[in-house]
Short mmCIF file of C-alpha atoms and ligand atoms in Angstrom, two decimals:
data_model
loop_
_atom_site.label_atom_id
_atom_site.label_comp_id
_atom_site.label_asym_id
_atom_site.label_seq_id
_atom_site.Cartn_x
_atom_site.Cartn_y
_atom_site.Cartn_z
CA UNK A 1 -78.12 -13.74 20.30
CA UNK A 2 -74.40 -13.48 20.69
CA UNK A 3 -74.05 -13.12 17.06
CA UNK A 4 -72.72 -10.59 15.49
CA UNK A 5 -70.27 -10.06 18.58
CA UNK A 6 -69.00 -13.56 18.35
CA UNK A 7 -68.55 -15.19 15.00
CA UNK A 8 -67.17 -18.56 15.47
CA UNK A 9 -66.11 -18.62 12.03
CA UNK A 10 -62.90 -15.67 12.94
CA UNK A 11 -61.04 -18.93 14.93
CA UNK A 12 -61.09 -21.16 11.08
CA UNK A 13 -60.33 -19.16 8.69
CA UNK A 14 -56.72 -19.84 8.38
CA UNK A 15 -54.96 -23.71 9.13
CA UNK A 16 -52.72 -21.48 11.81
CA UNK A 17 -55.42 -20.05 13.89
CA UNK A 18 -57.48 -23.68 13.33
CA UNK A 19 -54.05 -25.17 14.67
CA UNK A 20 -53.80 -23.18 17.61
CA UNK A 21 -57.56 -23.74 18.82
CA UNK A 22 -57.39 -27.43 18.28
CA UNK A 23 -58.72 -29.53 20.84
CA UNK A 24 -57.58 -33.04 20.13
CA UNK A 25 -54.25 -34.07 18.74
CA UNK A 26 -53.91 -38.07 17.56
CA UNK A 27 -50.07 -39.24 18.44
CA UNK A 28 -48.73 -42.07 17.12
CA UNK A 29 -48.10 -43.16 20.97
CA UNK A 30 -52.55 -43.67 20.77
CA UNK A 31 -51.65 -46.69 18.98
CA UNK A 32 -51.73 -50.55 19.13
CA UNK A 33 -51.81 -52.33 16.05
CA UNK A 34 -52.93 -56.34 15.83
CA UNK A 35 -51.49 -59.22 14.68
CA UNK A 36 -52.39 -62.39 13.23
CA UNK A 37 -49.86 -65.36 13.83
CA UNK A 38 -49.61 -68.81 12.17
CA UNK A 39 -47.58 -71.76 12.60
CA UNK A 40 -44.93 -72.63 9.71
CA UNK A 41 -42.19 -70.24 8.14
CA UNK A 42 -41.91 -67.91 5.27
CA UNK A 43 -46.39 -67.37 6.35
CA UNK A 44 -47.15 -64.05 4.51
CA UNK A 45 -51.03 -64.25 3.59
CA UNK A 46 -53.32 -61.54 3.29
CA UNK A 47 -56.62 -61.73 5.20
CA UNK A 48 -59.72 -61.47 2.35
CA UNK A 49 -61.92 -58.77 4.15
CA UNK A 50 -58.82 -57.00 5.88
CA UNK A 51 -56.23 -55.83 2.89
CA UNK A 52 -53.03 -54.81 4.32
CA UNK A 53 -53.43 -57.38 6.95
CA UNK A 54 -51.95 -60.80 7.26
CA UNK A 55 -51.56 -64.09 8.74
CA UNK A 56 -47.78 -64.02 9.42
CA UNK A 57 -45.33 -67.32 10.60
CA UNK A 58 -43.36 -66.17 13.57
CA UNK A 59 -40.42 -65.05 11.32
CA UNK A 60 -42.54 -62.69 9.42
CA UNK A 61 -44.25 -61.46 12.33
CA UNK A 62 -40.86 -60.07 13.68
CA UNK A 63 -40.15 -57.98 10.56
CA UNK A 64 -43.37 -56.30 11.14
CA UNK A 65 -42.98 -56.12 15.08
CA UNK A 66 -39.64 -54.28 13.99
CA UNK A 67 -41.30 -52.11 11.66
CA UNK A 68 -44.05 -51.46 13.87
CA UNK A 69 -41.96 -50.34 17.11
CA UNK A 70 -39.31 -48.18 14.28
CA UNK A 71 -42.91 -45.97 13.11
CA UNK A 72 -42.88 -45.17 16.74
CA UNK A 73 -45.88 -47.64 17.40
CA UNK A 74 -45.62 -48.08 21.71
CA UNK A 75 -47.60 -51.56 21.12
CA UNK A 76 -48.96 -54.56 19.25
CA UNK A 77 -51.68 -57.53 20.45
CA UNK A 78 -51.33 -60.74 19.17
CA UNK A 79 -53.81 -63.22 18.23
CA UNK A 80 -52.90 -66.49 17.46
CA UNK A 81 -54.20 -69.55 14.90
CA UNK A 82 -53.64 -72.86 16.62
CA UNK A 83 -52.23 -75.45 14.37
CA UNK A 84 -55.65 -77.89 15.85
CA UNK A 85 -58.37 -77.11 17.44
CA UNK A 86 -60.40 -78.86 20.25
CA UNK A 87 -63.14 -78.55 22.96
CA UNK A 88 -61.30 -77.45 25.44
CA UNK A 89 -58.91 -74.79 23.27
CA UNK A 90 -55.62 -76.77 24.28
CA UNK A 91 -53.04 -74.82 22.33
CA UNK A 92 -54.21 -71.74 23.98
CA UNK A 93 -52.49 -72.50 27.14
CA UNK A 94 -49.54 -74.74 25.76
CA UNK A 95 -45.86 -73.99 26.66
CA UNK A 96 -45.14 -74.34 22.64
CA UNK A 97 -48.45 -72.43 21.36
CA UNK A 98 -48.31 -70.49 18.23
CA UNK A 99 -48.52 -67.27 20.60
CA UNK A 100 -46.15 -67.78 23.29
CA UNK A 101 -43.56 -68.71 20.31
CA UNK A 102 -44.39 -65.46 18.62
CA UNK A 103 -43.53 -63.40 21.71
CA UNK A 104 -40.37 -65.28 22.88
CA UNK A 105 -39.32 -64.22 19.61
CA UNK A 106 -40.51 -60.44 19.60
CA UNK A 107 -38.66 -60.00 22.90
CA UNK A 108 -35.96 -61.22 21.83
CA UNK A 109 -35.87 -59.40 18.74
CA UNK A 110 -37.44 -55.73 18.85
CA UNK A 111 -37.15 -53.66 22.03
CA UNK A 112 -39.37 -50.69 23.04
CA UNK A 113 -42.31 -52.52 22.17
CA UNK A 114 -45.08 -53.16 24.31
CA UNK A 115 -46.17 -56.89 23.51
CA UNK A 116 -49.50 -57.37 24.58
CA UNK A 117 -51.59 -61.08 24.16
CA UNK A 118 -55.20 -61.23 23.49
CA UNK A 119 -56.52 -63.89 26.51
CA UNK A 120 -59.20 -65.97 24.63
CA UNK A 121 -60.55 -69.20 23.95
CA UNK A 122 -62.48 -68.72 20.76
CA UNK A 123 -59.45 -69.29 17.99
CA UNK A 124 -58.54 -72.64 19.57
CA UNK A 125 -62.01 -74.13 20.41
CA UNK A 126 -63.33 -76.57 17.74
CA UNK A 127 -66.61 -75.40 18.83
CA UNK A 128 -65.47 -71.37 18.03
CA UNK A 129 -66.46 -70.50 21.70
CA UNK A 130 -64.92 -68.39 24.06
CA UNK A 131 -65.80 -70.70 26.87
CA UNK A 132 -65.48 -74.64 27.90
CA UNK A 133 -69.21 -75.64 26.27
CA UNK A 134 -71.64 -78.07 27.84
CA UNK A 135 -74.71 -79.33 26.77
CA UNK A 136 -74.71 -75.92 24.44
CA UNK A 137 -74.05 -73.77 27.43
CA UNK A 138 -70.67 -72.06 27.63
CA UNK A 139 -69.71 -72.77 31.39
CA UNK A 140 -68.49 -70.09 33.18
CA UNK A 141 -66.37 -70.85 36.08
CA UNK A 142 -64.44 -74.21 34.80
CA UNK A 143 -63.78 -71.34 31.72
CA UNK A 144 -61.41 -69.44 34.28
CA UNK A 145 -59.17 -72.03 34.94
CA UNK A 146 -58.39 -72.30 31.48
CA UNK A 147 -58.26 -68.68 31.06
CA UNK A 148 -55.93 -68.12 34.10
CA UNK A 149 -53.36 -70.73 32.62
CA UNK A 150 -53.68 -69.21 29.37
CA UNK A 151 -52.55 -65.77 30.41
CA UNK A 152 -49.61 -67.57 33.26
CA UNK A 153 -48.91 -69.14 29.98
CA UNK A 154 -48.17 -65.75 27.93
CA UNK A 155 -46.63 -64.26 31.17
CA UNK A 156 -43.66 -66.70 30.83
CA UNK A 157 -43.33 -66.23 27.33
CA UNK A 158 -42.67 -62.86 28.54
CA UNK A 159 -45.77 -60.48 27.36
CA UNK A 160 -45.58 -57.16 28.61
CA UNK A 161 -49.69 -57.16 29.00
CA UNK A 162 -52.42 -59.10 28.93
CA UNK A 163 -55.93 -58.84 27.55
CA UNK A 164 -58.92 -60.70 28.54
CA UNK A 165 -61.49 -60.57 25.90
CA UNK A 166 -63.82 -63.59 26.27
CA UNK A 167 -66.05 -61.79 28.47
CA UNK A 168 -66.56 -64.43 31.15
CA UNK A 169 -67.48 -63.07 34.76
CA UNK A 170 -65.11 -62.82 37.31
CA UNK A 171 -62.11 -63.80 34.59
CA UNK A 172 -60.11 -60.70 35.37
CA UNK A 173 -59.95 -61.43 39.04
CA UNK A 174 -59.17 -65.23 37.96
CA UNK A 175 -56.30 -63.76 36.46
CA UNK A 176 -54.94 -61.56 38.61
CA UNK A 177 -54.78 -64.42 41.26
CA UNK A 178 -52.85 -67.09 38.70
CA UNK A 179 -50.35 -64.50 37.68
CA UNK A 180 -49.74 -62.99 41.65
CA UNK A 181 -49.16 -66.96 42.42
CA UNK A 182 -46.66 -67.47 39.79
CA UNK A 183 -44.78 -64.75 40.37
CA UNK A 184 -46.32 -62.06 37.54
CA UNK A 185 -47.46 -59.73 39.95
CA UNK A 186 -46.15 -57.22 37.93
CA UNK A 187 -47.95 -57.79 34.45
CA UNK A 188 -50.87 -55.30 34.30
CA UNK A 189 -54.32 -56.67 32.59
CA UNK A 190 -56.24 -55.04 29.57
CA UNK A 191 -59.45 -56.00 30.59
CA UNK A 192 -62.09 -55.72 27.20
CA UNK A 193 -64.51 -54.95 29.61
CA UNK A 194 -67.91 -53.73 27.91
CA UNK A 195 -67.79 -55.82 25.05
CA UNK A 196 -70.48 -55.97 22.99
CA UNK A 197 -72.01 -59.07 20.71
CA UNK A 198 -71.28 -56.83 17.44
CA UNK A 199 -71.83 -57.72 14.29
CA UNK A 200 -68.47 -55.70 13.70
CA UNK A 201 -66.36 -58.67 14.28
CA UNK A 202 -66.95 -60.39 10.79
CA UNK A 203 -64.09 -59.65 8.84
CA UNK A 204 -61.90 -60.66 12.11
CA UNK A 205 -63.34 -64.36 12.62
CA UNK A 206 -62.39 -64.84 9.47
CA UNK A 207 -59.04 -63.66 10.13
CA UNK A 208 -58.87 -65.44 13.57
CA UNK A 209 -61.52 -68.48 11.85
CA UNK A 210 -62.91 -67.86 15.41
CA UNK A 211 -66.63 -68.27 14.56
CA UNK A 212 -68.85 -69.82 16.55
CA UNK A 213 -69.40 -73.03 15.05
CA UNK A 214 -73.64 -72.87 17.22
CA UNK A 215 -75.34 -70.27 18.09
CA UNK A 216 -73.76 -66.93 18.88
CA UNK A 217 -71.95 -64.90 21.87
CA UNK A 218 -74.81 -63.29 23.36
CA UNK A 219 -75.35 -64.92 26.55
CA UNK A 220 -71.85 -63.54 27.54
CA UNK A 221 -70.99 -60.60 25.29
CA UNK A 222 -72.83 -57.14 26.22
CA UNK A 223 -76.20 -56.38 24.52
CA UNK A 224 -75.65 -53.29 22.17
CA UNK A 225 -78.33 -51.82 23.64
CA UNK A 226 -77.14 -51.47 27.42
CA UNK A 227 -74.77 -48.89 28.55
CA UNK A 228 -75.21 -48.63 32.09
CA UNK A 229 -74.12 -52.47 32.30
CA UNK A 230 -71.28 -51.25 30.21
CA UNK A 231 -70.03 -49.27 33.80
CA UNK A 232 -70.91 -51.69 35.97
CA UNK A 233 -69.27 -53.84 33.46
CA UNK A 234 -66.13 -51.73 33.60
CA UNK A 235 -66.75 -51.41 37.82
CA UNK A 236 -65.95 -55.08 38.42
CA UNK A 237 -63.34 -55.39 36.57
CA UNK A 238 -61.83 -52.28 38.06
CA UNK A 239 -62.34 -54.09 41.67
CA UNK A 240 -60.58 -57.34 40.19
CA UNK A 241 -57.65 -55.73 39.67
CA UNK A 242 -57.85 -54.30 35.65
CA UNK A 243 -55.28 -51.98 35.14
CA UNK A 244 -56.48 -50.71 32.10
CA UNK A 245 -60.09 -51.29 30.62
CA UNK A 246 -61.28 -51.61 27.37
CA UNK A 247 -64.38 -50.72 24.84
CA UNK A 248 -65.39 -52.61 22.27
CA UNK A 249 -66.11 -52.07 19.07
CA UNK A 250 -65.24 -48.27 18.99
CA UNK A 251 -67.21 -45.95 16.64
CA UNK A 252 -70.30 -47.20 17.43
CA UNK A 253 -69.57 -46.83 20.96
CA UNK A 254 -68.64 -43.35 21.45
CA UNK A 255 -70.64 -42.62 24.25
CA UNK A 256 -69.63 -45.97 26.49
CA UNK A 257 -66.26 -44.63 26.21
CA UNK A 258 -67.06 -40.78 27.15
CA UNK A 259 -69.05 -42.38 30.02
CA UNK A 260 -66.40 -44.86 31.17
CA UNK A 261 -63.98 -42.66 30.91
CA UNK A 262 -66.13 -39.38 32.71
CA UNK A 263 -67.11 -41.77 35.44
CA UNK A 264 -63.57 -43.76 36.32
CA UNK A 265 -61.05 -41.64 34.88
CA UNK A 266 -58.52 -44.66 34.41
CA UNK A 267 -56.66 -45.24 31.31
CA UNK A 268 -59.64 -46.47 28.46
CA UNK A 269 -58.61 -48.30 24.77
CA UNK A 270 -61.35 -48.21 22.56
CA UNK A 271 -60.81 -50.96 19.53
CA UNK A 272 -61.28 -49.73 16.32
CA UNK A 273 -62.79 -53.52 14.88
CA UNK A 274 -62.39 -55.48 11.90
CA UNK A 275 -65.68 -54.70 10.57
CA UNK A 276 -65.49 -50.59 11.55
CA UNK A 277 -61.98 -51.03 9.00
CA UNK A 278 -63.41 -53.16 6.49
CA UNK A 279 -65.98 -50.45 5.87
CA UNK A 280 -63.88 -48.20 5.12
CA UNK A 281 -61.60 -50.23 3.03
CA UNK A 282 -64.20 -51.59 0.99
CA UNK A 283 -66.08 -47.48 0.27
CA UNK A 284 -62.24 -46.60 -0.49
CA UNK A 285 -62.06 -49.34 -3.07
CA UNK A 286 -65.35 -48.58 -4.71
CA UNK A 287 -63.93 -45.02 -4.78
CA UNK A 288 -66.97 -43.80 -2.62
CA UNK A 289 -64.75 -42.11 0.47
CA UNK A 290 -61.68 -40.67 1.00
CA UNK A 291 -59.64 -43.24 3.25
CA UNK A 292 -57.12 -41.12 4.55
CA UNK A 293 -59.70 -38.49 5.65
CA UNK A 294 -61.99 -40.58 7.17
CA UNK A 295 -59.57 -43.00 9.24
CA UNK A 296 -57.71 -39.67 10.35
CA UNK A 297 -61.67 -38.55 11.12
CA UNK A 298 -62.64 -41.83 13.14
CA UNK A 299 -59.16 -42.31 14.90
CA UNK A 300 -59.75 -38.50 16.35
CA UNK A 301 -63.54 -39.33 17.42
CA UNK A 302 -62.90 -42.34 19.53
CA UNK A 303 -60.11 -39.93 21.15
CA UNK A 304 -62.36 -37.26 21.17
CA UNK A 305 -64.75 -39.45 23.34
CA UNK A 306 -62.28 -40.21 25.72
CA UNK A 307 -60.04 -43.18 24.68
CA UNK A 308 -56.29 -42.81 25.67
CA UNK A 309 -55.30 -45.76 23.97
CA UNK A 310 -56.66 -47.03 19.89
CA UNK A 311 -56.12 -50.94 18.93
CA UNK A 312 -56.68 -50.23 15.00
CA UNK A 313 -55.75 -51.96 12.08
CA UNK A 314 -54.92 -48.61 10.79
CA UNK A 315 -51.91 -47.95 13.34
CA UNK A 316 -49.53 -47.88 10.94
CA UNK A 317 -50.80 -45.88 8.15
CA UNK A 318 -52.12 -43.34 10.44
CA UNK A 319 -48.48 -43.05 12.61
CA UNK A 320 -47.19 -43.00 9.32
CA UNK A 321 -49.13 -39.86 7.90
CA UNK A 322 -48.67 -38.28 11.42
CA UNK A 323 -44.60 -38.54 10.95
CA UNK A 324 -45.37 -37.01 7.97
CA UNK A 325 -47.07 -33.62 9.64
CA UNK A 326 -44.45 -33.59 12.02
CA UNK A 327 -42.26 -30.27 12.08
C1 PBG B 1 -61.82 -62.93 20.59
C2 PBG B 1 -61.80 -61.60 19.96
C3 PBG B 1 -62.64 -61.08 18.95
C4 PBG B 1 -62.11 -59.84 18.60
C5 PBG B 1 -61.02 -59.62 19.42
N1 PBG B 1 -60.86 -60.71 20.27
C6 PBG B 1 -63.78 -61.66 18.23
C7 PBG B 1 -65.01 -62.08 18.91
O1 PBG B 1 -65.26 -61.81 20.08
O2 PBG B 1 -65.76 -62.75 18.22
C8 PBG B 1 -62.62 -58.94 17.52
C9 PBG B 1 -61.64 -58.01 16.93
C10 PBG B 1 -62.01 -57.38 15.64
O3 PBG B 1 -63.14 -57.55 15.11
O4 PBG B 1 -61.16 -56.67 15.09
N2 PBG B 1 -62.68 -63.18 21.59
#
């Protein structure tokens, strides 16, 4: 009934007026790209399902830390591949581990870089669990310990952040305690706090050769159905001390993260998944979407819905187009 008075179309015709009634604006300071990092030297190999990505030795991984932080990138996350595995995820939580090496040598290397560690069991379990497992039942409270030491562990390498992503309750509060006791009081958590068992993940437990060697993660990752969990979810970890919470997968998530952000209002990453980029990837190479447009198009959605922060394997292509725009 407003029409003909207002015509929304008067505010697109031109790129200038379409600029100046913009509502969202991606910055290359939205983004954290991932890393994969393997023992040895000279490690440059490209994961199968991920193109662009690789698993990188620690002396690789610093020429792309250094590129990284130069595109303007604020920060990275690291996941590491253990050179064994076993039940109880040793090399997770050792002095030496393939992650605590890698960010020794980022800090000592690339400044202005925010490195944070990905807290998990799963890449260092022979079993592919996040968890300690007994009689086929990932335990939950001896899995804190283990968790606790693992991010002490990363603390002394000297990570600026850590993220908890193994989805094991009370873990964040575990956390907080062992890093308060040993002096970290001052390295803030990244809690992945509504996590959901997603098929999404493929293309990264290949990457990470994380999967679950039984059964799967749903009796401690979210239920794609449930959102209201997802806050209460996000509540308790808040209360344990979570500086900064996280959704997981992204797209398919959109409105977990306009919730969790309406309803807390503290700072919210959404990560854009393996599977959510192999998509794309895959319908570019088949020449069946534009990949530019669409990446741009699901990087401004997830902010749209209310992340502040994006962990994408597209970081660096997207901060590189957005350089580009730039005046
Ligand atoms: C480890 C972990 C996973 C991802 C991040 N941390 C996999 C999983 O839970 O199975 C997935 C990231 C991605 O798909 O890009 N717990």
């Amino acid at each position: 009934m407003y029409f003909p008075i207002f015509r929304p179309r008067r505010l697109r015709e031109t790129e200038t007026f379409r600029r100046m009634v913009r509502e969202t604006h991606l910055r290359v300071d939205d983004f954290i790209m991932p890393f994969f990092v393997v023992h040895g030297r000279d490690v440059r190999r490209e994961i199968g399902s991920m193109p662009g990505n690789y698993h990188l030795s620690v002396d690789e991984l610093v020429k792309e830390a250094k590129e990284t932080a130069a595109l303007g990138i604020p920060g990275i996350i690291l996941f590491g591949l253990p050179a064994t595995k076993d039940a109880v995820g040793s090399e997770a939580y050792a002095r030496d581990g393939i992650v605590q090496q890698a960010v020794r040598a980022i800090k000592d290397s690339v400044s202005d870089l925010v490195v944070i560690t990905d807290v998990c069991l799963c890449e260092y379990t022979s079993h592919g669990h996040c968890g300690v497992v007994e009689r086929g039942r990932v335990k939950n409270d001896p899995t804190l310990e283990l968790l606790a030491k693992t991010a002490v562990s990363h603390a002394e390498a000297g990570a600026d952040m850590v993220a908890p992503s193994d989805m094991m309750d009370g873990r964040v509060g575990a956390i907080r305690e062992a890093l308060d006791e040993s002096g970290y009081e001052e390295t803030p958590i990244l809690s992945y706090a509504a996590k959901y068992a997603s098929a999404f993940y493929g293309p990264f437990r290949e990457a990470a050769e994380s999967a679950p060697q039984f059964g799967d993660r749903r009796a401690y990752q979210m239920d794609p159905s449930n959102a209201d969990e997802a806050l209460r979810e996000v509540g308790l970890d808040l209360e344990e001390g979570a500086d900064m919470i996280m959704v997981k997968p992204a797209l398919p998530y959109l409105d977990i993260l306009w919730r969790v952000k309406a309803e807390f209002g503290v700072p919210v990453a959404a990560y854009n998944v393996s599977g959510e980029f192999a998509m794309v990837k895959a319908a570019a190479r088949l020449g069946w979407l534009d990949e530019e447009r669409v990446m741009l198009e699901m990087l401004t959605a997830i902010k749209r819905a209310g992340a502040d922060l994006i962990i994408t394997y597209f970081a660096r292509d997207a901060a590189r187009i957005l350089r580009q725009q730039e005046p």
